[in-house]
Short mmCIF file of C-alpha atoms and ligand atoms in Angstrom, two decimals:
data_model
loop_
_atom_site.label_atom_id
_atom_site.label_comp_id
_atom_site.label_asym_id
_atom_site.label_seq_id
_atom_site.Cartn_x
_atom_site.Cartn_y
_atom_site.Cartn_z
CA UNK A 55 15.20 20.80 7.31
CA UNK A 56 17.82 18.11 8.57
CA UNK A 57 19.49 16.62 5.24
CA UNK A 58 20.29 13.08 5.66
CA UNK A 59 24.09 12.11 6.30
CA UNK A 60 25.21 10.96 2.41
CA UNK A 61 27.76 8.06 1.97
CA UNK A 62 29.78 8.07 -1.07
CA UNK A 63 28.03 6.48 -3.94
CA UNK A 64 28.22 5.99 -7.34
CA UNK A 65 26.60 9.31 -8.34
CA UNK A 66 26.74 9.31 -12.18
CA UNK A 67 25.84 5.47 -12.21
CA UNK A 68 22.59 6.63 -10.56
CA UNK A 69 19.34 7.55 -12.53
CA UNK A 70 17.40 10.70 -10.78
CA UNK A 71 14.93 8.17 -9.50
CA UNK A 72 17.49 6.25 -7.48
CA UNK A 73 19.23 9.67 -6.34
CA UNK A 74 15.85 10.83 -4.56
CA UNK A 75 14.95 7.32 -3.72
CA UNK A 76 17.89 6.41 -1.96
CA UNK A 77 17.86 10.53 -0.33
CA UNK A 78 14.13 9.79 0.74
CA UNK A 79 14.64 6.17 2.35
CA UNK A 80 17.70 8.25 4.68
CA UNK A 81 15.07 10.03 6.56
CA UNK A 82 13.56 7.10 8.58
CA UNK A 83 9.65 8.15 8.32
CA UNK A 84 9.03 4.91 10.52
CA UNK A 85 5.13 5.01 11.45
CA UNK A 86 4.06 3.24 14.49
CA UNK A 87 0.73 3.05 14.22
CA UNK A 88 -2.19 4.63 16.95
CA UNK A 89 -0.34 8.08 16.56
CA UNK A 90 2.90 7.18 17.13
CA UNK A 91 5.26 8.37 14.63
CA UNK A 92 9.00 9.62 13.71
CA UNK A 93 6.61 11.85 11.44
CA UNK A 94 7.19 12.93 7.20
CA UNK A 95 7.95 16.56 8.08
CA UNK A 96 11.79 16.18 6.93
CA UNK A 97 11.07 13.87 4.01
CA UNK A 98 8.41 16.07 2.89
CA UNK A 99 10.24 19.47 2.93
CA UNK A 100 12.91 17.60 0.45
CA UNK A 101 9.90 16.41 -1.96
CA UNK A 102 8.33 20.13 -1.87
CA UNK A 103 11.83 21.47 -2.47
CA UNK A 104 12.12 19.32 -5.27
CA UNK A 105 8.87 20.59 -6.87
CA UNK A 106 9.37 24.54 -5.81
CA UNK A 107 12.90 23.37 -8.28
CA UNK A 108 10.22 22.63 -11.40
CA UNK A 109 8.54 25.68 -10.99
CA UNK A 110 5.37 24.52 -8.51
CA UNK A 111 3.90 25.80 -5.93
CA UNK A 112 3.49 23.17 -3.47
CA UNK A 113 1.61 23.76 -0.21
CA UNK A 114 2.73 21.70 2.95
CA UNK A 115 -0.02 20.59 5.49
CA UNK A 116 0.20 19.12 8.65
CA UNK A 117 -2.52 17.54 10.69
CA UNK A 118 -0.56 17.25 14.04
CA UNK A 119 3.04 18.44 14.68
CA UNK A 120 5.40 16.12 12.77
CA UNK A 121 2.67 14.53 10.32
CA UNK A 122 3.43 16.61 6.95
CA UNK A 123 1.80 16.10 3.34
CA UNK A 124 2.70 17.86 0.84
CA UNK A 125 0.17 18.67 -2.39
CA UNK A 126 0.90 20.67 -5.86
CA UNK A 127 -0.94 20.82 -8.97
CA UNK A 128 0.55 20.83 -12.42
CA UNK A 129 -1.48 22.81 -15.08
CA UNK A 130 -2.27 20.28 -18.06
CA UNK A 131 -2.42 21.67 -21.80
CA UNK A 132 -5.89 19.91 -21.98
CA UNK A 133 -7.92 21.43 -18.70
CA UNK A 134 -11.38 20.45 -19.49
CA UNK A 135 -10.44 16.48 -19.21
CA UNK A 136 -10.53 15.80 -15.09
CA UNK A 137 -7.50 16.06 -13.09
CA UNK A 138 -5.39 13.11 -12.39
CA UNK A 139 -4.12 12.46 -8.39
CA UNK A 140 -0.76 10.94 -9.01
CA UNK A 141 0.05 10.32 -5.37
CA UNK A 142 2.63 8.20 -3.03
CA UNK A 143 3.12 8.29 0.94
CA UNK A 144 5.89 9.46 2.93
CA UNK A 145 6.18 7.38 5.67
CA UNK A 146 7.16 4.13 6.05
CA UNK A 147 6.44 0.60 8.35
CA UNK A 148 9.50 0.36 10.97
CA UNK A 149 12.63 -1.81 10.45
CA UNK A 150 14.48 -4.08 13.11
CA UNK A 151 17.73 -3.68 11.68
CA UNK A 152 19.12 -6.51 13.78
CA UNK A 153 16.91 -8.91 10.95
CA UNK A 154 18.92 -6.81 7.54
CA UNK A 155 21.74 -7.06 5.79
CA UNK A 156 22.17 -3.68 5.85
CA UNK A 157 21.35 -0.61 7.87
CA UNK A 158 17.52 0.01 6.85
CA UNK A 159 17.87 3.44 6.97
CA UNK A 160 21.16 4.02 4.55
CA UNK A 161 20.10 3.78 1.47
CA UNK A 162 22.82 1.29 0.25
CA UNK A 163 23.75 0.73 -3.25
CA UNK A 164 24.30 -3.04 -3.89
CA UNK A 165 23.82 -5.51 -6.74
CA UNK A 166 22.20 -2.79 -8.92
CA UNK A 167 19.66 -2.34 -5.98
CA UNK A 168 18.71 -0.03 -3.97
CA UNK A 169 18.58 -1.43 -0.31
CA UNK A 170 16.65 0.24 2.64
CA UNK A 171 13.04 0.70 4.48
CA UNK A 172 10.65 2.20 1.78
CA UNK A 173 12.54 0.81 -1.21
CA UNK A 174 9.60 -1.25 -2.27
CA UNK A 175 6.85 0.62 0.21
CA UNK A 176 7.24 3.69 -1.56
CA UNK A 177 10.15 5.96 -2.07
CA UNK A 178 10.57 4.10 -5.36
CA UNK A 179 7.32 5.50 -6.46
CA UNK A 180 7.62 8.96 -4.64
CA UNK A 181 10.81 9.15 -6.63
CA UNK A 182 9.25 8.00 -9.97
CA UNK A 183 6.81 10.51 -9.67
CA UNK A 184 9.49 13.60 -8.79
CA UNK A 185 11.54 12.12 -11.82
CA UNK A 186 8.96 12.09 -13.90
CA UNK A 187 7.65 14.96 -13.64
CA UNK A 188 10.87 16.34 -14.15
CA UNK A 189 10.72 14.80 -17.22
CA UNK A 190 7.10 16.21 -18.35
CA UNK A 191 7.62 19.69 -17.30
CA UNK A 192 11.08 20.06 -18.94
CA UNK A 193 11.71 22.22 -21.95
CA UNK A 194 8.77 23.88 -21.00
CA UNK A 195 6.87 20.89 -21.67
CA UNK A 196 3.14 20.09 -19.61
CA UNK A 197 0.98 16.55 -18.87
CA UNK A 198 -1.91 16.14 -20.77
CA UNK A 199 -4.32 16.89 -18.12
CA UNK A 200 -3.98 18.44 -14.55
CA UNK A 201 -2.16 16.75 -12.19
CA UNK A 202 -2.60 16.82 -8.57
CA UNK A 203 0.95 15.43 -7.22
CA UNK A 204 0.24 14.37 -3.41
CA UNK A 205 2.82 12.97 -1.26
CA UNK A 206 0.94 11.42 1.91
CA UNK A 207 1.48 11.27 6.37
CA UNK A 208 0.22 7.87 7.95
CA UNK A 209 -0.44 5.81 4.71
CA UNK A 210 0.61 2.66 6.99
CA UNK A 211 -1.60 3.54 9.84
CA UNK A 212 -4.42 4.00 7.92
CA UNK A 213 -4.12 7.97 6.39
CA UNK A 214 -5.76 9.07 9.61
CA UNK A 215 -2.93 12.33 9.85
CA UNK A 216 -2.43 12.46 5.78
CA UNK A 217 -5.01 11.72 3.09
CA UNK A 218 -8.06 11.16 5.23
CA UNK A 219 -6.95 14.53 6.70
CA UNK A 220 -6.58 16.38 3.54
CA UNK A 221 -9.42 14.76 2.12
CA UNK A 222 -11.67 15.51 5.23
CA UNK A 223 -10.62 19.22 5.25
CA UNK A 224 -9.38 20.51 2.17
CA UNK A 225 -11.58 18.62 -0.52
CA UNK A 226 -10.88 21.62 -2.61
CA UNK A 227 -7.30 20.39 -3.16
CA UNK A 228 -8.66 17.51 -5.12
CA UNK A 229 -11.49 19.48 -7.24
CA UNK A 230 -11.79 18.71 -10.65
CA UNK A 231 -10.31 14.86 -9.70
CA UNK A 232 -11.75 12.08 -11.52
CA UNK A 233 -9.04 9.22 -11.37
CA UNK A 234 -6.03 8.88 -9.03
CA UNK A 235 -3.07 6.59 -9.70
CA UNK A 236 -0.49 4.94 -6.85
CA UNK A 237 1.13 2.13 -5.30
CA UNK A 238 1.22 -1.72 -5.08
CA UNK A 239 0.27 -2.21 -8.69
CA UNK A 240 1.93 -1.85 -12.01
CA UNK A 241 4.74 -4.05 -10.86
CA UNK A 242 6.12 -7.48 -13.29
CA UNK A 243 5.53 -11.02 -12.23
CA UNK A 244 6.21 -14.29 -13.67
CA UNK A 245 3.39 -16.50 -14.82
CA UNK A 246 3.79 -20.05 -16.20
CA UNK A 247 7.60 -18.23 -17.24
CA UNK A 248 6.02 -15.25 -19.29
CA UNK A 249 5.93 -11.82 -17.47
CA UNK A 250 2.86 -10.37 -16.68
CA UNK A 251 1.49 -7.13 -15.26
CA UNK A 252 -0.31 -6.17 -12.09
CA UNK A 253 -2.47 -3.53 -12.52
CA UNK A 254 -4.96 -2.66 -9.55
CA UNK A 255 -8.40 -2.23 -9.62
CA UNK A 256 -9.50 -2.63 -6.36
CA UNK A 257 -8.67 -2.96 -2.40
CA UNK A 258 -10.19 -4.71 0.33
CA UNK A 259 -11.53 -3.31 3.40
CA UNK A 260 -10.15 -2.83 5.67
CA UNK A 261 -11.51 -3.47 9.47
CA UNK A 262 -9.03 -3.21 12.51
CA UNK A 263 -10.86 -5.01 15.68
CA UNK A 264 -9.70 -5.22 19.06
CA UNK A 265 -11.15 -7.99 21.05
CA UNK A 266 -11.34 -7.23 25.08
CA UNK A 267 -11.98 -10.20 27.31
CA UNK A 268 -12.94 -9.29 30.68
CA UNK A 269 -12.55 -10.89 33.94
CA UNK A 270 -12.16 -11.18 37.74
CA UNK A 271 -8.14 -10.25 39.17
CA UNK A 272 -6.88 -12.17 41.95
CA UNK A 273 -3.95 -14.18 42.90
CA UNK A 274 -2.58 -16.25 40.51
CA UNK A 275 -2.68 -19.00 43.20
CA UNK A 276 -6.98 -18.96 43.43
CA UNK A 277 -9.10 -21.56 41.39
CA UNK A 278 -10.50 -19.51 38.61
CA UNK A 279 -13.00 -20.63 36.17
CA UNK A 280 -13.48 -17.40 34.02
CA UNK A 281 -9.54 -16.22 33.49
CA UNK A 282 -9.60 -13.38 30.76
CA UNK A 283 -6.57 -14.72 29.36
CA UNK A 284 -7.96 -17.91 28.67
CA UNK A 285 -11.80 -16.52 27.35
CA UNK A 286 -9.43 -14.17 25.10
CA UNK A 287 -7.32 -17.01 23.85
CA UNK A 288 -10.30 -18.93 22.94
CA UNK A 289 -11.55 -16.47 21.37
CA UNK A 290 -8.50 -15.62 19.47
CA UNK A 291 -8.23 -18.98 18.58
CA UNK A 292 -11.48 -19.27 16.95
CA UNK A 293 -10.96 -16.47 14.74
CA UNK A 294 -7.30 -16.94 13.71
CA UNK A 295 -8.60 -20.44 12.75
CA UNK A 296 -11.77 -19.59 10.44
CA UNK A 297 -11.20 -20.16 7.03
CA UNK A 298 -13.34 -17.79 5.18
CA UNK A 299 -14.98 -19.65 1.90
CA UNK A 300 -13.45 -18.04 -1.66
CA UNK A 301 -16.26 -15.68 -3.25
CA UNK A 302 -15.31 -14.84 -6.81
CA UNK A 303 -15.55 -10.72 -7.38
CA UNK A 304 -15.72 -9.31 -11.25
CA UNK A 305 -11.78 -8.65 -10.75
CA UNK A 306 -10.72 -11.78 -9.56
CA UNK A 307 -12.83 -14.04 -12.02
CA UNK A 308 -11.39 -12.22 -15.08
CA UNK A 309 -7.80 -12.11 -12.98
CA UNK A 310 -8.14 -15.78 -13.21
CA UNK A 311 -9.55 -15.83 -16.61
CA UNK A 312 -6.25 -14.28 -17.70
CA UNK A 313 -4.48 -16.44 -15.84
CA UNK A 314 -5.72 -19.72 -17.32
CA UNK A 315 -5.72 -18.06 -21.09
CA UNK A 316 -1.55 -17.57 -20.59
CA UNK A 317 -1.13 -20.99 -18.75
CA UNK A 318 -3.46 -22.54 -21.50
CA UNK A 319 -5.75 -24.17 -19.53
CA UNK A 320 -9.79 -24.23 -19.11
CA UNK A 321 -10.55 -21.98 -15.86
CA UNK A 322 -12.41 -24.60 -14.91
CA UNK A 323 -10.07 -27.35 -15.10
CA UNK A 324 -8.56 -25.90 -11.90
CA UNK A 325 -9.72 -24.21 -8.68
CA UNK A 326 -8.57 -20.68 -8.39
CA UNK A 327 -6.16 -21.34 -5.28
CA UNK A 328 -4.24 -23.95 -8.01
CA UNK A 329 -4.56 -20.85 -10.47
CA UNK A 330 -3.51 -18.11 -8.17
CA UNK A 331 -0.14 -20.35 -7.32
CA UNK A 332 0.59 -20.42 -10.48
CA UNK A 333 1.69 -16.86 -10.42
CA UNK A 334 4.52 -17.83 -8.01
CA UNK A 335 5.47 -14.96 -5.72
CA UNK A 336 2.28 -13.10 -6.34
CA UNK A 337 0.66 -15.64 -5.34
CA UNK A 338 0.24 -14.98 -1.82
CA UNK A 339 -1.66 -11.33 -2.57
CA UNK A 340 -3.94 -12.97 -4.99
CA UNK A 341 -5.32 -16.11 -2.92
CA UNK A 342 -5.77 -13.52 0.01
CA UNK A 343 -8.22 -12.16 -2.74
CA UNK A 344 -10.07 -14.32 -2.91
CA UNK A 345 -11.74 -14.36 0.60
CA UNK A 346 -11.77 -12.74 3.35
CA UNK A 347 -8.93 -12.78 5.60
CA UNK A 348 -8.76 -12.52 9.54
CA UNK A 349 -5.07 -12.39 11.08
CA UNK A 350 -4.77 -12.06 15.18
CA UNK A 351 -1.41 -9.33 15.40
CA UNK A 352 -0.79 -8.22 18.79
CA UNK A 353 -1.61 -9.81 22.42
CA UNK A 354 -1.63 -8.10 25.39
CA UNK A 355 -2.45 -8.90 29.30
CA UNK A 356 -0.81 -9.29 32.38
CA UNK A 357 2.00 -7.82 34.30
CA UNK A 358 3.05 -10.36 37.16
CA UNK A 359 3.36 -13.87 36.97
CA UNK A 360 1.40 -14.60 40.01
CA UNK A 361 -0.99 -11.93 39.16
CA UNK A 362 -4.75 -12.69 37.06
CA UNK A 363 -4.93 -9.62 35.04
CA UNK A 364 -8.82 -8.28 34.96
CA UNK A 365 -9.13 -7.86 31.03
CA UNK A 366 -7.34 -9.37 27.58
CA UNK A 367 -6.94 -7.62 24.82
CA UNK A 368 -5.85 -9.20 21.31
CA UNK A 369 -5.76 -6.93 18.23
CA UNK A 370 -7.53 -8.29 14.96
CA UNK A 371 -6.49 -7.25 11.03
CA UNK A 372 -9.46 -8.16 9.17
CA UNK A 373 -9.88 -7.64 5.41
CA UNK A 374 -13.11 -8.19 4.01
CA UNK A 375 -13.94 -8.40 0.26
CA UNK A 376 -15.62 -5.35 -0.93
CA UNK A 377 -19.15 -5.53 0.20
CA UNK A 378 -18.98 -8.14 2.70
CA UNK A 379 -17.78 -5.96 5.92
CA UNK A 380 -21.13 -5.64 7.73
CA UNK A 381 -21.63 -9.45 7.27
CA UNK A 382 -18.03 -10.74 8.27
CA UNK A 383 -18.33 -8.16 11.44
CA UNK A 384 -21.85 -10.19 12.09
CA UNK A 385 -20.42 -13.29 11.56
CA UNK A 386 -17.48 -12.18 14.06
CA UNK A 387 -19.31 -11.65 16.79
CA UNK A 388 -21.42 -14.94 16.75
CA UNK A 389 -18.04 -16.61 16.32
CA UNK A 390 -16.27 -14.97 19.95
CA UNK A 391 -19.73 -14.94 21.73
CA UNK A 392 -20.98 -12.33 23.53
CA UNK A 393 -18.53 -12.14 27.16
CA UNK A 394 -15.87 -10.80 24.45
CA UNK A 395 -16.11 -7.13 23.80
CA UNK A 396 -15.38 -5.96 19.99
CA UNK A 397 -14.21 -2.68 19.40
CA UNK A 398 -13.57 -0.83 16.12
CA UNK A 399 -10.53 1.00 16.25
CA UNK A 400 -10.44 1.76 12.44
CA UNK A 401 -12.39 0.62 9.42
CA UNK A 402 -12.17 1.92 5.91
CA UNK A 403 -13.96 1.07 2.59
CA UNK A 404 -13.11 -1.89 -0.01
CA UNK A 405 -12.85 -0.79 -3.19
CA UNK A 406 -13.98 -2.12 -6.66
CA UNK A 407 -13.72 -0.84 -10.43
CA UNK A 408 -14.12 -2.14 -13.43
CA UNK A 409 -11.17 -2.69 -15.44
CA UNK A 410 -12.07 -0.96 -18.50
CA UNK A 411 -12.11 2.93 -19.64
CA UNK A 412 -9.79 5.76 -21.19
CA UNK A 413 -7.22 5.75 -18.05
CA UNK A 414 -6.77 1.43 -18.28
CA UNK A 415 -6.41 1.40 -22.26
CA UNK A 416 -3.92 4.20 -21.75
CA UNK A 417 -1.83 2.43 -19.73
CA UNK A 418 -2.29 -0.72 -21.61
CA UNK A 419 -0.84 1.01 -24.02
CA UNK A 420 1.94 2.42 -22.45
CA UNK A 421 3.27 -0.83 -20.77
CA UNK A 422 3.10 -2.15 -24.21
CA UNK A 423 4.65 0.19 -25.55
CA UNK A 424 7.97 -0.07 -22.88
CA UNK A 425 7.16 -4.01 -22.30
CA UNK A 426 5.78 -5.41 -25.82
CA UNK A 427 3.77 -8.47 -25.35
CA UNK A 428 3.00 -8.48 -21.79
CA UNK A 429 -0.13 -9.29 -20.50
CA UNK A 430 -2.07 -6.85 -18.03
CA UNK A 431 -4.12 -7.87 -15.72
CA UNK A 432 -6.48 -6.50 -13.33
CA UNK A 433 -6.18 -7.70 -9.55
CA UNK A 434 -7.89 -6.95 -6.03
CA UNK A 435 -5.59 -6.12 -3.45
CA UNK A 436 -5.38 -7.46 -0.37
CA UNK A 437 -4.53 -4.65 1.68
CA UNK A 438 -5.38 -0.99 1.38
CA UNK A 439 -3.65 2.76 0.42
CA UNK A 440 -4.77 6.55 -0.18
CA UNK A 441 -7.04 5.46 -2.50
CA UNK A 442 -9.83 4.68 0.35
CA UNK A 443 -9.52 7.83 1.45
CA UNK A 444 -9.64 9.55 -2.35
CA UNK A 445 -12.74 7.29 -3.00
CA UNK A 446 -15.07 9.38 -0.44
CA UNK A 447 -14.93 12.63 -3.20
CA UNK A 448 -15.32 10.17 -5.74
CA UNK A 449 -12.05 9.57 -7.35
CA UNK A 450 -11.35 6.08 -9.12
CA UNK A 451 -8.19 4.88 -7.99
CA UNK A 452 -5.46 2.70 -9.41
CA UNK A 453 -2.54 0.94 -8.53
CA UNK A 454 -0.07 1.32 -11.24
CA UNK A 455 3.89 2.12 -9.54
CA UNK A 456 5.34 0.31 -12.95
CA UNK A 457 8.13 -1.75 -12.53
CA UNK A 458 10.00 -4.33 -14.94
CA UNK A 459 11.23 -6.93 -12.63
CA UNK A 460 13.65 -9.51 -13.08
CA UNK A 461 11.77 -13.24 -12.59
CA UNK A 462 13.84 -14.58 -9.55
CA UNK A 463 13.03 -11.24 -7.49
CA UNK A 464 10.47 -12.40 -4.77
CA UNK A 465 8.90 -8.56 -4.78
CA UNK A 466 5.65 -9.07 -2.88
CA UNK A 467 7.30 -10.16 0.25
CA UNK A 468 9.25 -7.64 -0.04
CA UNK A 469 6.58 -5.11 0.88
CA UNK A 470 6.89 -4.54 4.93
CA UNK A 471 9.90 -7.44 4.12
CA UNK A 472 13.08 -8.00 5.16
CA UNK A 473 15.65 -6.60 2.91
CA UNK A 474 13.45 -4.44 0.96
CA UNK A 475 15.18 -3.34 -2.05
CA UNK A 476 14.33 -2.61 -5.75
CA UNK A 477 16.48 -3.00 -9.07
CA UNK A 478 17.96 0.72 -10.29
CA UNK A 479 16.86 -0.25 -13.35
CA UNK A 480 13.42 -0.95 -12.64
CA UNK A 481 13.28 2.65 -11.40
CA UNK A 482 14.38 3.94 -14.76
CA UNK A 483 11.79 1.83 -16.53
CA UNK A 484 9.31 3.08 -14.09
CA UNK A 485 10.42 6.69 -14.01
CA UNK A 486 9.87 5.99 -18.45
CA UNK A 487 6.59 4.48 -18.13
CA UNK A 488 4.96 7.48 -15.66
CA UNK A 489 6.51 9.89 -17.97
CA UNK A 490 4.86 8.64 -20.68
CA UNK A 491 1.34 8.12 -19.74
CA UNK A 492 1.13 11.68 -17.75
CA UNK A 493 2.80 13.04 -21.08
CA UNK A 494 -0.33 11.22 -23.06
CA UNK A 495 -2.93 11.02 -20.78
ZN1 ZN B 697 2.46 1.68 0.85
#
């Protein structure tokens, strides 16, 4: 194992969850996508060496050379209760560090922050986990039920190498799982100036299309009336353009319930776009909530100017609201016409549940406890995470990474951002918050 090269920092200033946080964004896990990788092998020797430390017995798995997860189970004093996935993902989306402000891949110290690629997208939460459990098992000390602690490959290309993998071929890791617990929820916002929390209940599918636009080659100097560039730009066009109407789900008409209670309005009295911006920076995750969403990402044709290439190719990130896949795929095709070719190159499930039950009251409860007087509230995410791939042996899965953030912090566009960072002391509350509810729960 190849130990990242450390830079003096302030070592006693920083909590256990910024120490492995900061040693986990210095191996640059920087996923590709379509199988190219810098792979989680490195990153997730550290996290089972970590957890061989608190007495576990961790068991490393790779689907392809490189693409490591690592899984352990913690015995809970109260075994006949299901087991509990508390899970995060190694790897990370790359980072051009000509755009930062600092080296992406350093894990810098500044402003009470830690800086660098996973900071946000989720070291902080691999790290809250390690430190929490740290906390739970100390003094001989247990969690309430059995945990399954899972530490991901290939979460940002879809968890083809990591939990689909695991999933696929070990099931037996995960017996006994009822709920599961992870990122991009549990984090603060700022809502008509009170602080509010973001706690997942669901995910969008996901549907990654490529659209292939065929066509005769020839000189670029001939009179040609069916180009593939231009067929696939049309097409493109139409798609990028659609505006997909807003469909209400249960979790986004009681998101915007909530919503309108703390601003003290009638729902009614405005639309939910005008309610959704009213939660400032998370604003952008919860219009694209809403509806469905349908983003053109990469282009590709041609390799001489003078040359007519024989085939287009434009990659599509759809994400459809749960239910609605087959339909939007329909309504896809009628929209580029038959001459374009649609391919699937992956598709995974949306996700929906209610937010009620034991596990939501429990963490209720905890944030209350840690944050008293601010609201919960359950949201659909836009995007998607392990949890898809949980969901197929039947696990409920949440989004809950807590985090008290300060107001000014713009954290959503953080994620896959710029200048990712997080406050240290956000970690610490987080780190609090885990230990806690796996203490309890
Ligand atoms: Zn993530």
């Amino acid at each position: 194992m190849t130990v990242p090269a450390s830079t003096p920092t302030p070592a006693d200033a920083l909590d256990l969850t910024g120490e492995i946080a900061r040693d986990l964004i210095r191996f640059d896990t920087s996923n590709y996508g379509e199988g190219r990788s810098n792979g989680e092998t490195d990153a997730a020797e550290y996290v089972a060496e970590k957890l061989r430390a608190l007495g576990l017995a961790p068991e490393l798995f790779d689907s392809e050379p490189g693409r490591t997860s690592v899984v352990a189970r913690v015995p809970g004093r109260n075994r006949s209760t299901g087991a509990l996935v508390v899970h995060g993902h190694l790897d990370v989306v790359p980072a051009d560090p000509a755009n930062w402000s600092v080296d992406p891949f350093a894990g810098e110290i500044r402003d009470g922050m830690l800086w660098g690629r996973g900071a946000v997208d989720m070291k902080n939460m691999d790290a809250m986990i390690l430190a929490s459990l740290t906390d739970v098992l100390a003094d001989g000390g247990q969690p309430e039920r059995d945990l399954i602690v899972a530490f991901f490959a290939d979460e940002e290309a879809g968890g083809v190498f990591g939990s689909h993998y695991l999933v696929d071929t070990r099931p037996d890791l995960f017996a006994g799982a009822t709920e599961a617990i992870s990122e991009v929820g549990g984090y603060s916002i700022g809502i008509g100036g009170e602080r509010a929390y973001l706690l997942q209940t669901g995910e969008k599918a996901l549907i990654w299309l490529k659209l292939v636009a065929h066509g005769p080659a020839g000189h670029g100097s001939r009179l040609v009336t069916d180009n593939a560039i231009t067929r696939l730009a049309e097409a493109v066009a139409k798609v990028g353009r659609r505006e997909w109407p807003i469909r209400l789900t249960n979790t986004t008409r009681q998101l915007l319930a909530e919503i309108a209670r703390i601003l003290g309005v009638e729902p009614q009295s405005m639309g939910p776009d005008e309610l959704a911006l009213a939660t400032g920076t998370a604003s952008g995750f919860i219009q694209a909530s809403l509806r469905t969403t349908m983003n053109p990402t990469v282009l590709t044709a041609g390799y001489k100017h003078n040359v007519i290439p024989d085939r287009a190719e434009a990659l599509i990130d759809v994400r459809a609201l749960p239910g609605e896949e087959d339909a939007v795929l329909a309504e896809l095709a009628e929209l580029v016409g038959p001459d374009i070719e649609i391919v699937v190159m992956h598709r995974d499930v949306g996700l929906e549940t209610e937010f009620a039950g034991p596990l939501i009251d429990r963490i209720v409860q905890t944030l209350h406890t840690h944050d008293p007087g601010a609201p919960v509230l359950p949201y659909l995410m836009p995007a998607g995470t392990d949890n898809k791939a949980l969901s197929k042996l039947g696990i409920k899965g949440y989004g809950f990474a807590p985090l008290k953030l300060p107001a000014d912090l713009d954290f959503p566009a953080l994620f896959h951002g710029v200048d990712e960072r997080v406050p240290l002391d956000a970690l610490v509350f987080g780190r609090t918050v885990l230990t806690d509810l796996l203490s309890t729960y």
